[in-house]
XYZ file of C-alpha atoms in Angstrom:
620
model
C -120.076 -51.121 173.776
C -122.733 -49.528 175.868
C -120.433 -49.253 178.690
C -118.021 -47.158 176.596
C -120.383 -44.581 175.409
C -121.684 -44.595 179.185
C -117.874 -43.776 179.738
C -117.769 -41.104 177.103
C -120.714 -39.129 177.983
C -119.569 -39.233 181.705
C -116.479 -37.990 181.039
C -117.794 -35.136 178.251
C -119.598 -34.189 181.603
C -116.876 -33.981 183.661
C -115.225 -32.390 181.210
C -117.415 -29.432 180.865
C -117.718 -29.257 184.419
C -113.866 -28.705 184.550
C -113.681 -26.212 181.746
C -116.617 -24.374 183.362
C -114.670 -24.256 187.084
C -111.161 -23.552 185.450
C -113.111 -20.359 183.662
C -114.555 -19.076 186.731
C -110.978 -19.583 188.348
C -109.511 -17.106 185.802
C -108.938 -13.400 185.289
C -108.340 -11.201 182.211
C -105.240 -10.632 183.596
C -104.580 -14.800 184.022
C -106.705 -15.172 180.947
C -103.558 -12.981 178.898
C -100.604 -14.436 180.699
C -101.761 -18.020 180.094
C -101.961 -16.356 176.271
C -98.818 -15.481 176.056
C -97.314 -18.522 177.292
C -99.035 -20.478 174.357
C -97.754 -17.924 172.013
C -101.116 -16.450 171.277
C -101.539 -13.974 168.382
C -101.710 -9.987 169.559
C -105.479 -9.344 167.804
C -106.024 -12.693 170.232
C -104.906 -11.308 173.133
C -106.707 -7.913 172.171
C -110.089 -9.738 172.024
C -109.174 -11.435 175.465
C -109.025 -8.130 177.241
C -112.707 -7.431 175.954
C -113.968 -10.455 176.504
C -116.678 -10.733 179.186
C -115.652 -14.305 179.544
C -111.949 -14.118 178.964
C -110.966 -17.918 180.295
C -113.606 -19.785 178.495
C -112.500 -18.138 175.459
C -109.021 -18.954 176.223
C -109.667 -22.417 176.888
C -112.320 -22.594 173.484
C -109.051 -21.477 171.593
C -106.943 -24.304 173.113
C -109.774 -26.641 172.350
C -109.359 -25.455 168.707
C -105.813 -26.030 168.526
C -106.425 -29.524 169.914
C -104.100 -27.987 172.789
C -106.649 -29.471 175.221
C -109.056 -32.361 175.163
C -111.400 -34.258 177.009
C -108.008 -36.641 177.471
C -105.811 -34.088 177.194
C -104.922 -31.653 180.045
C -101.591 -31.661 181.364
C -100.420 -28.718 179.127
C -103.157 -26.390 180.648
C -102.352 -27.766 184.341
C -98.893 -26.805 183.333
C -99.505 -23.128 182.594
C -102.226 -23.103 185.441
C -98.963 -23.646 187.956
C -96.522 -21.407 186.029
C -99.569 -18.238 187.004
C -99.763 -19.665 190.210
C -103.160 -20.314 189.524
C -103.883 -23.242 192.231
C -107.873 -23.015 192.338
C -107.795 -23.990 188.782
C -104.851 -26.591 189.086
C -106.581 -27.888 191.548
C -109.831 -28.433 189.332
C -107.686 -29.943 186.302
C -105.921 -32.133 188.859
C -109.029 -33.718 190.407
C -110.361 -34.431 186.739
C -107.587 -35.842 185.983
C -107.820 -38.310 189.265
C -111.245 -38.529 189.309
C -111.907 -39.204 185.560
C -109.310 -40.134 183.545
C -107.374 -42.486 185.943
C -110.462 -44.615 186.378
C -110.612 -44.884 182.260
C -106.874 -45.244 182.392
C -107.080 -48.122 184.857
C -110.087 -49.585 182.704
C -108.245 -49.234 179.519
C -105.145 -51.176 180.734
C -107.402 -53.702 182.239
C -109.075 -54.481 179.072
C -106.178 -54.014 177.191
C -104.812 -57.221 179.494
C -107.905 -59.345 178.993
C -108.098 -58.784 175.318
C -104.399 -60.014 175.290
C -104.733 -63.109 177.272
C -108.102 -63.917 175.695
C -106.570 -63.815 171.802
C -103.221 -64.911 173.077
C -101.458 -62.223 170.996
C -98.315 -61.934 172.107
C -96.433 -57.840 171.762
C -94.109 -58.012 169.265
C -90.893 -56.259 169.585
C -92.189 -53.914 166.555
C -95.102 -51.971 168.875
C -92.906 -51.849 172.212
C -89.941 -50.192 169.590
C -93.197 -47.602 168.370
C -94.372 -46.837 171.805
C -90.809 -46.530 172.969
C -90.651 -43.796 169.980
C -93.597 -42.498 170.855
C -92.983 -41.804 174.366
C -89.235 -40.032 173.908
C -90.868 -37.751 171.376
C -93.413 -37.105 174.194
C -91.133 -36.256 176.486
C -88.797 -34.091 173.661
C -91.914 -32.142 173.630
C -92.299 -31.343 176.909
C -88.900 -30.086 177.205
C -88.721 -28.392 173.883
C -92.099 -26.232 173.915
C -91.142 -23.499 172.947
C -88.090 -20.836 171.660
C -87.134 -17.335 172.961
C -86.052 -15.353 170.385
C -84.278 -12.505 172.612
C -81.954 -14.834 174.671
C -81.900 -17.066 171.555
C -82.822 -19.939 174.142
C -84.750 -22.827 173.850
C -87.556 -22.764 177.040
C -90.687 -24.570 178.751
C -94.437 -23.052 178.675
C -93.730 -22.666 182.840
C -89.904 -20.718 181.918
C -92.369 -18.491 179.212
C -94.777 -17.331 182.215
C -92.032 -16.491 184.745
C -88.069 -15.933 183.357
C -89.204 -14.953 179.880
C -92.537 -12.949 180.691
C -91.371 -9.658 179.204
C -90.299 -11.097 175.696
C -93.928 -12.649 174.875
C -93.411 -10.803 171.498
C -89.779 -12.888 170.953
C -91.517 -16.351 171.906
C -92.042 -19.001 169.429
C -93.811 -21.759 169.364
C -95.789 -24.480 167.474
C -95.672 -24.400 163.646
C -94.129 -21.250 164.187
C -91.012 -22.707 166.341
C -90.515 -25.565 163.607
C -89.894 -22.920 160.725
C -87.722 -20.837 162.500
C -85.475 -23.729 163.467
C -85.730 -24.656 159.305
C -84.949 -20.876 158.713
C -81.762 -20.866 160.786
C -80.342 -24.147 159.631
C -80.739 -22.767 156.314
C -78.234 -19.432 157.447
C -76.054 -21.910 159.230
C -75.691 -24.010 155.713
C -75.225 -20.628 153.830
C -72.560 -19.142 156.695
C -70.736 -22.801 156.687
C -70.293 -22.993 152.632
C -69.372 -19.348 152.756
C -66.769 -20.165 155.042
C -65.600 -23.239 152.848
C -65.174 -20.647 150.062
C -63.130 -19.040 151.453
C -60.699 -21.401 152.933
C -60.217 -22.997 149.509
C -59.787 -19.609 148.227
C -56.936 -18.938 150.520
C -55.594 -22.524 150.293
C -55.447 -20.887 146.034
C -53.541 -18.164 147.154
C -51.467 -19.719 149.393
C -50.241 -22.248 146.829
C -49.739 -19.147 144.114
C -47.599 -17.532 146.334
C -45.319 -20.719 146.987
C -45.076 -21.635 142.986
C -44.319 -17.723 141.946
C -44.673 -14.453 144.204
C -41.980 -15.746 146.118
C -39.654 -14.955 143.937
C -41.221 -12.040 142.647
C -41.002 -10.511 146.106
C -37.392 -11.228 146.311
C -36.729 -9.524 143.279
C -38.703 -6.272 144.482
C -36.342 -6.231 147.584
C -33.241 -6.457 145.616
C -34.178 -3.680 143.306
C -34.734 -1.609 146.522
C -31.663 -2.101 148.193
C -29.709 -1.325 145.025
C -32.138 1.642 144.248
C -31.500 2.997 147.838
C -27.734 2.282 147.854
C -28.003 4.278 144.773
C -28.773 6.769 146.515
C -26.350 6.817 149.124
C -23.995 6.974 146.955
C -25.206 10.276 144.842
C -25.538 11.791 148.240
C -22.425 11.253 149.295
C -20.420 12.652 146.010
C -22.975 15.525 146.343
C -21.581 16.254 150.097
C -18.246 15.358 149.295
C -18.433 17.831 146.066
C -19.889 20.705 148.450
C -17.091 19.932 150.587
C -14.550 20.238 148.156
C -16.277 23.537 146.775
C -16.355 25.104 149.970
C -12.501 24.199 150.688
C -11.623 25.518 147.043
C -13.735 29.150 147.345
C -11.541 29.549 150.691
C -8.332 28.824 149.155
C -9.143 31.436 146.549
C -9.987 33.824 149.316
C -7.216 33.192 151.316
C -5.026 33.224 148.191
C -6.516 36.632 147.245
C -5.679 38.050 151.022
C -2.635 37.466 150.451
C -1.925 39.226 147.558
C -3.403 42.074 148.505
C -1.482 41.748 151.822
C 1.812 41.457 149.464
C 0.845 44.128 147.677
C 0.330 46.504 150.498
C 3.438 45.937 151.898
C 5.325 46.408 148.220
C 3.928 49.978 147.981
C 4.903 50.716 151.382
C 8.826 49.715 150.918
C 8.562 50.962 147.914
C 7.420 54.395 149.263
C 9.645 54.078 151.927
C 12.676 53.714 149.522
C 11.431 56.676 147.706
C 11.192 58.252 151.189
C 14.434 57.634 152.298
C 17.022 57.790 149.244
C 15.437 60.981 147.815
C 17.664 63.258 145.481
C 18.440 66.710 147.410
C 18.876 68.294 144.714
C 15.737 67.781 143.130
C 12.556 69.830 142.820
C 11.366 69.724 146.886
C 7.907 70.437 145.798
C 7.764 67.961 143.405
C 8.803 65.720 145.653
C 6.870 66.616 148.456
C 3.785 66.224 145.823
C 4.877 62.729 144.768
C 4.885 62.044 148.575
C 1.501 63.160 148.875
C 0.090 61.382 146.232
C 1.819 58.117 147.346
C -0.144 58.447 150.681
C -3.276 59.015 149.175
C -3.160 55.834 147.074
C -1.430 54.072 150.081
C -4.729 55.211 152.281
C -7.239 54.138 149.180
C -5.222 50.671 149.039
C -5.780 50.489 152.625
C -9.205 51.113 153.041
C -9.854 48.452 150.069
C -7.870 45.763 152.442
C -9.439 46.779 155.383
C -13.325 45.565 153.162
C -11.490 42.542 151.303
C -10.259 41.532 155.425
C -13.706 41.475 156.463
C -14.760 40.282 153.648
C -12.409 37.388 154.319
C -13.192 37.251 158.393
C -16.886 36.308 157.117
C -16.047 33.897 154.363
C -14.234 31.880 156.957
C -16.955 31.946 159.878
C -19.263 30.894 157.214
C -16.792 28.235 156.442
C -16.530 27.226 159.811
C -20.188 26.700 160.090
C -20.916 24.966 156.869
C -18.507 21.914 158.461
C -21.176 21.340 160.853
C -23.704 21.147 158.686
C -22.333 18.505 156.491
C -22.831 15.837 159.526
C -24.586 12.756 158.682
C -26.631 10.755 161.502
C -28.533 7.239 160.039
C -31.785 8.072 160.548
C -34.858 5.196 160.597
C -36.758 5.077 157.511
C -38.577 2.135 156.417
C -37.887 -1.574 157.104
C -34.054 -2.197 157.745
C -33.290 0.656 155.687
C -32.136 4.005 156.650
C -31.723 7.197 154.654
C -28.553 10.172 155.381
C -29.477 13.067 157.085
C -27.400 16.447 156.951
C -27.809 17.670 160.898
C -26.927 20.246 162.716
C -26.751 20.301 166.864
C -28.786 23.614 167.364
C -28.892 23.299 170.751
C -29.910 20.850 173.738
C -32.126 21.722 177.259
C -31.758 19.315 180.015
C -35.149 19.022 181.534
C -35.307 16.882 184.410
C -32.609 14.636 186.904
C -31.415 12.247 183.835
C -33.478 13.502 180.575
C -31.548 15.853 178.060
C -33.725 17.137 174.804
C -31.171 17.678 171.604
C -32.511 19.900 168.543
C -30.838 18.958 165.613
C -31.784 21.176 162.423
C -32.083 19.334 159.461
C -33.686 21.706 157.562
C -31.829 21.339 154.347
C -32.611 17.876 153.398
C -35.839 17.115 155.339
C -37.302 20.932 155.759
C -37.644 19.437 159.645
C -36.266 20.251 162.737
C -35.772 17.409 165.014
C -35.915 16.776 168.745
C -34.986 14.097 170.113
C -34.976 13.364 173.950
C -32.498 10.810 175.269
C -32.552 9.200 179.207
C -29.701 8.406 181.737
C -26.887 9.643 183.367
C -24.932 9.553 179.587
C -27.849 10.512 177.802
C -27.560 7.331 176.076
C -31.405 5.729 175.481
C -33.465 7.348 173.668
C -37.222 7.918 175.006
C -38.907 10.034 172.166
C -38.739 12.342 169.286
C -40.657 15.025 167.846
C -40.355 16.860 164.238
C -41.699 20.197 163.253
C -42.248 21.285 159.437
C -40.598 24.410 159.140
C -40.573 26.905 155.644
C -37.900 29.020 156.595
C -34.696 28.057 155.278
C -32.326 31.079 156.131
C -30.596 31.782 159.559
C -29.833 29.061 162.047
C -32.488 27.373 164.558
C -32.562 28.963 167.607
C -32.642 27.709 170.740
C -33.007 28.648 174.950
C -30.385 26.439 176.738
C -32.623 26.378 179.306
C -36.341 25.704 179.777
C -39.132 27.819 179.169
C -42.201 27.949 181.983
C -45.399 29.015 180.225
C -47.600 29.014 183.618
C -46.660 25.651 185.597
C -45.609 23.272 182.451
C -42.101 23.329 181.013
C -41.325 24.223 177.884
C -38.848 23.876 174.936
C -38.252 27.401 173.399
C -36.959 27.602 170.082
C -37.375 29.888 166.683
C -36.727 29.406 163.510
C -36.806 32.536 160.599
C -39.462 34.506 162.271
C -41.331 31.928 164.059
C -41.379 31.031 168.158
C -42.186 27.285 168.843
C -43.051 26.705 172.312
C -43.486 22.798 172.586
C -45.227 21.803 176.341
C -43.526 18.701 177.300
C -45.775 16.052 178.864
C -44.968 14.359 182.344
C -46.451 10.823 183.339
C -45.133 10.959 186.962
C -41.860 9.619 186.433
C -40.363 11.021 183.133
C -41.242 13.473 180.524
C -42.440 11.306 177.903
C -43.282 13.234 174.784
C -44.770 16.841 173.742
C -48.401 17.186 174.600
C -48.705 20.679 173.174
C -47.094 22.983 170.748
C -47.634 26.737 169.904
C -45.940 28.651 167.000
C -45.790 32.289 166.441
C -44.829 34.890 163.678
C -42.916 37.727 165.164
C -43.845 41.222 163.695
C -40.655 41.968 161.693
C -39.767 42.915 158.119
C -39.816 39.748 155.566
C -36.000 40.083 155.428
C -35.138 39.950 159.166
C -35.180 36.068 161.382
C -34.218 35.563 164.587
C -30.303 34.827 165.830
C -30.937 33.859 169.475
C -33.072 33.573 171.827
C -33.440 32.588 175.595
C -35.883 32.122 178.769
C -36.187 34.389 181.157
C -35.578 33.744 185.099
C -36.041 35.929 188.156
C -33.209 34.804 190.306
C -33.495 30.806 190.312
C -37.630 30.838 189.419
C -39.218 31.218 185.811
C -40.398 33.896 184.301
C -43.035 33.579 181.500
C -41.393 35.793 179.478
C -38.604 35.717 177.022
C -35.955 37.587 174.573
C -34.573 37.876 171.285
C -32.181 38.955 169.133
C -32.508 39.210 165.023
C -29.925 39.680 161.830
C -31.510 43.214 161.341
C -30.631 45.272 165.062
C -28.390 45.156 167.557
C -30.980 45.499 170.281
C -32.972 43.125 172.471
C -36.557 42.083 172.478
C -38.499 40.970 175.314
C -41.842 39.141 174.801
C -44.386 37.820 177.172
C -46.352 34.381 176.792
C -48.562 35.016 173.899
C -45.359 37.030 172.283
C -46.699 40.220 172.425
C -43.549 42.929 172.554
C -42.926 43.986 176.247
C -40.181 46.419 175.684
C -36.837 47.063 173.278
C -33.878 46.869 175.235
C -31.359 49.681 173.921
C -28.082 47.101 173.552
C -26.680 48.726 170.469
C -24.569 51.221 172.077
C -22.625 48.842 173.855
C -22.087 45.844 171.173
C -21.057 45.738 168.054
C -22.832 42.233 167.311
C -25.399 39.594 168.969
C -24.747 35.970 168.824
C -26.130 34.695 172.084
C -28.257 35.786 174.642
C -29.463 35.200 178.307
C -31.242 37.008 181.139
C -31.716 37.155 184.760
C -33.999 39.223 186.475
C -33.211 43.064 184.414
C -29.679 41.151 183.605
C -28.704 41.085 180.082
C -26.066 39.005 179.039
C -25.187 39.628 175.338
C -22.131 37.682 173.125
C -20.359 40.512 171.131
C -18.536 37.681 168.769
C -17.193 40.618 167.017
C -15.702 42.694 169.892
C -14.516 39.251 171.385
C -16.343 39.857 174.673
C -19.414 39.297 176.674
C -20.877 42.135 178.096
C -23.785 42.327 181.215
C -25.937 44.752 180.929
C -28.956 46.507 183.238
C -31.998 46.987 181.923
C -34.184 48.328 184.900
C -36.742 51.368 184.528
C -36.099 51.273 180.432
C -32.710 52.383 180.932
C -29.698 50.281 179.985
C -26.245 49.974 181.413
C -23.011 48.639 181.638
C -22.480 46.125 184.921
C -19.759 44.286 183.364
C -17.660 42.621 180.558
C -16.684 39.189 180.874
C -13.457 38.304 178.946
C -11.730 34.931 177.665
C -10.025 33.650 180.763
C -7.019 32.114 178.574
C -4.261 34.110 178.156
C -1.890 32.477 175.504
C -4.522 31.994 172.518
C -7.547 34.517 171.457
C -11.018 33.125 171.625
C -14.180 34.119 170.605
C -17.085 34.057 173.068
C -19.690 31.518 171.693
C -22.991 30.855 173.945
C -23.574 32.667 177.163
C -26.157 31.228 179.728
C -27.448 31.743 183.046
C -27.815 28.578 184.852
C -29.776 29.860 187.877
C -26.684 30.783 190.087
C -23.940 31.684 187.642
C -23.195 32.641 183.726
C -21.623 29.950 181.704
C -19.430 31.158 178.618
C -18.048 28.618 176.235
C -15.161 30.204 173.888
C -13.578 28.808 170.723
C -10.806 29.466 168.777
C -10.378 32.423 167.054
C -8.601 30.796 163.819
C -8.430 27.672 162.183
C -4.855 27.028 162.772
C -4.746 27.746 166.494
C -4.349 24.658 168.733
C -7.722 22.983 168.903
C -9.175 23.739 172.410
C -12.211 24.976 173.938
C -12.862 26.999 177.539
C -16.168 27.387 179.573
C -15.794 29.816 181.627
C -18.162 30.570 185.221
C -19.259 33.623 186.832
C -21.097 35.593 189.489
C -24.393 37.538 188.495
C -21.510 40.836 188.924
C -19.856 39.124 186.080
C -16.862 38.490 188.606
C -14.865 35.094 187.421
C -15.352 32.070 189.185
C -13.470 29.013 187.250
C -12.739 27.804 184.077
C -12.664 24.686 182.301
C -10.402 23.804 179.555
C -10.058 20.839 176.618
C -9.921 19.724 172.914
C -11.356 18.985 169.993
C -10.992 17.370 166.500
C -11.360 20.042 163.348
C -15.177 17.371 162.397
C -16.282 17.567 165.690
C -16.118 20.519 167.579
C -17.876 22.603 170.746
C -21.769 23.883 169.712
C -23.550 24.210 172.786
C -23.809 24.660 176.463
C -26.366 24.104 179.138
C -26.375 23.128 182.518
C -27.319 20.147 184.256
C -28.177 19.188 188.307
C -24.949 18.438 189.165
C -22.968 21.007 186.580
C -22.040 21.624 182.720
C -22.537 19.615 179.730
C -21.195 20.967 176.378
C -22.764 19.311 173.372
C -20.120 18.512 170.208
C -20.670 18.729 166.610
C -20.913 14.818 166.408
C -24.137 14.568 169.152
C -21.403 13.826 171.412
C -22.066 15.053 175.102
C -18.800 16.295 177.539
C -20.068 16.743 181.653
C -18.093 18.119 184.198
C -18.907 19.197 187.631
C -18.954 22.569 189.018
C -15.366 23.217 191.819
């Protein structure tokens, strides 16, 4: 017994000795990293920096946390080596030798004796405890402490170096054991949440088997007969405009005739009268019968001449209605499709292979369409774009060719009043949508719309300016690229009409659909002239000039038929900028699909049909 407390008061002495030389050893500055790595409380650290003895106050708190003892100083040497404090480790580690190895090696030698004196055996009981005992040692050692930033479990000797600057995320002690309660608590919560939810889908999955599964079948079936439906009261609606417009011309024509008839009764019957006069009658009366026969013949002729036009009109409106009624299936919504009325407006080719078509569809969809289609047939199609137009009267206008608003091409197009100019997009192979588009109201009366319009080239480059023609004049307009009104070009004294229209430097070319001709006209210094007049190069029909266009080297015509009943053919016809003939291209058509549009392509012509259909031939 007196041995032991000789012992104890040795090592208490030692002990102080070693707290005393481990103090000395340390700074405020190792005095608050040692703090952190034991987790210390801010006001702690606070009163560490003002300490005059900051490392016996840091080692008085660890002393109060039972952190160290008299036997117990391997966490402290611990920390002491993650500073890279070695004065001080070298103080703890020469307590340790000195001191407590002796009273280790004198506890396990009296811990012997005391066995072989009693002749108590171990029993398997303590060696399972101290087995315990140790692994939860050594699960200490590893497990000291928790980093709350990198959500990582660390050492006190990771704390002082790695995870230095997150001393405010590091927990440890009583502190580390309720955080790790806290978060198995959230996992439980997160794990029956997600059990919920499983079984709540496993609920609706087996609902849907038993009953939605017919339900939804049922839906679809409705649909399709709802939409077929409607297919079908659109096409006795287009059918019934069909027949309407077919009946209102056979009254016309009927009409016509009559009034032809009856023209050419009054004139045999004035000729009779003429020629089997009485010679013995009154001369003067007769000669005032005469008189007033002509007069009335005159008045009846005048009133055919109005009914005639009348009639010419009727029939060209005719002739256009038939290409509105085209249907084209048009993707909608699932496998479905809905019928749209389209019209071929016009079509640009843009680049090698890529042709853009503008289809105006205006009457069932208040859009026009453009679609652009890729290869040497135009046959896949790459893109489309719509445009919400208001303006319902007039046709869509188009340039056959495109439009260069500084270096980007351009498709130029108006509809009523309104210029579109829609900037095509190039990825460095293909033009593969519009990136841009620009719309604006022309300064005209609210009656008038535009009837053509076209791009403007200097020779084979681009201009950025452009022309157009409206319902209201006979003259040309010329705008530049924010369509502001560069001049009026005086046209009306040569034409009588203005379907189409193209330009070439102060070139005008001008369809007079009308006067069955196109004519060239200069334009240079505000003065306009004749140059030429470019006629239908077939001789044993009459054709009406349709679309002109200037393809960069020569003008294109394209002429149709100037009646119904004429043989169903169509000629596109090439010239010089003189307007002097060059060649001319010949072939047919069915009365539903018929010529619309020209434009040209790198290695000649392509005329666009009624149907979408596309006909190339190459320049002789």
């Amino acid at each position: 017994m007196a041995a032991n407390l000789l012992d104890r008061r040795s090592t208490s002495i030692e002990y102080r000795k070693m707290k005393l030389a481990v103090a000395n050893c340390l700074t405020v500055n190792n005095a608050i990293s040692l703090a952190t790595i034991f987790n210390f409380a801010p006001a702690a650290i606070d009163q560490l920096e003002s300490s005059k003895a900051p490392g016996l106050m840091f080692l008085r708190v660890l002393e109060q946390y039972k952190i160290l003892t008299e036997s117990k100083v391997d966490e402290l040497e611990d920390a002491l080596v993650a500073i890279s404090q070695d004065m001080a480790v070298r103080h703890v580690d020469k307590y340790k030798k000195d001191v407590l190895g002796d009273q280790l090696e004198r506890n396990e030698s009296e811990s012997s004796l005391a066995s072989e004196d009693s002749g108590i055996a171990a029993s398997s009981s303590v060696g399972q405890q101290m087995l315990s005992l140790s692994m939860e040692d050594a699960d200490a050692a590893t497990v000291e402490a928790f980093c709350n930033k990198c959500n990582q479990i660390i050492t006190w000797r990771d704390a002082a170096s790695e995870h230095s600057s997150h001393k405010d995320e590091i927990i440890a002690g009583e502190n580390l054991r309720a955080e790790v309660s806290k978060r198995k608590t959230a996992i439980r919560s997160d794990l029956e949440a997600l059990a919920l939810k499983l079984q709540q889908s496993q609920e609706a999955v087996s609902s849907m088997s038993d009953g939605q599964t017919a339900q939804m079948m049922e839906e679809v079936t409705n649909l399709a007969e709802e939409f077929t439906l409607k297919v079908e009261q659109r096409k006795k609606e287009l059918v019934d405009e069909l027949l309407r417009y077919q009946q209102e011309k056979d009254v016309d024509v009927e009409t016509y005739k009559a009034s032809v008839q009856e023209m050419v009764d009054m004139c045999n019957d004035l000729k009779d009268e003429l020629s089997g006069r009485n010679a013995e009658g009154d001369a003067e009366g007769r000669v005032g019968d005469t008189v007033s026969k002509l007069i009335h013949l005159n008045d009846v002729r005048r009133k055919l001449n109005c009914k005639r036009e009348g009639i010419n009109t009727t029939l060209k409106n005719l002739q256009g209605n038939r290409c509105r009624v085209f249907l084209r299936p048009t993707a909608n919504d699932g496998h479905f499709a809905e019928l749209m009325e389209s019209t071929l407006a016009g079509m640009v080719w843009i680049l090698t292979d890529q042709l853009v078509m503008i289809f105006d569809e205006r009457r069932t969809t208040g859009l026009v369409v453009l679609k652009c289609f890729e290869g040497q047939d135009a046959d896949e199609e790459l893109w489309t774009k719509v445009i919400e137009v208001n303006h319902l009267e007039g046709k869509v206008a188009v340039s056959g060719i495109e439009y260069y608003r500084g270096p980007h091409p351009h498709v130029l197009l108006a509809v009523g009043k309104t210029v579109f100019m829609l900037q095509l997009s190039y990825d460095g192979h293909h033009f593969d949508g519009v990136s841009e588009t620009k719309s604006y109201e022309l300064k005209f009366s609210p009656e008038t719309f535009v009837t053509a319009i076209g791009a403007h080239e200097q020779g084979s480059r681009h201009k950025d300016t452009f022309i157009v023609s409206i319902n209201t004049s006979t003259n040309v307009f010329q705008y530049n690229n924010a369509c502001e009104l560069d001049r009026e070009i005086e046209s009306s004294a040569f034409v009588s009409s203005v379907m189409s229209i193209s330009c070439v430097d102060d070139t005008v070319a001008i369809v007079d659909n009308l006067s069955k001709k196109v004519v060239l006209l200069g334009c240079d210094s505000g003065v306009t002239s004749l140059i030429s007049t470019l006629t239908c190069p077939a001789r044993d029909v009459v054709m009406l000039p349709w679309v002109v266009l200037w393809t960069g080297a020569l003008w294109l015509v394209l002429w149709v038929p100037e009646k119904e009943d004429q043989a169903l053919r169509w000629c596109v016809s090439s010239h010089n900028e003189d307007g002097s003939k060059v060649q001319s291209y010949e072939g047919g058509f069915s009365r539903m699909n018929f010529p619309v549009t020209i434009t040209r392509y790198i290695y000649g012509i392509m005329l666009g049909f009624s149907d979408s259909s596309i006909h190339k031939f190459e320049q002789g």
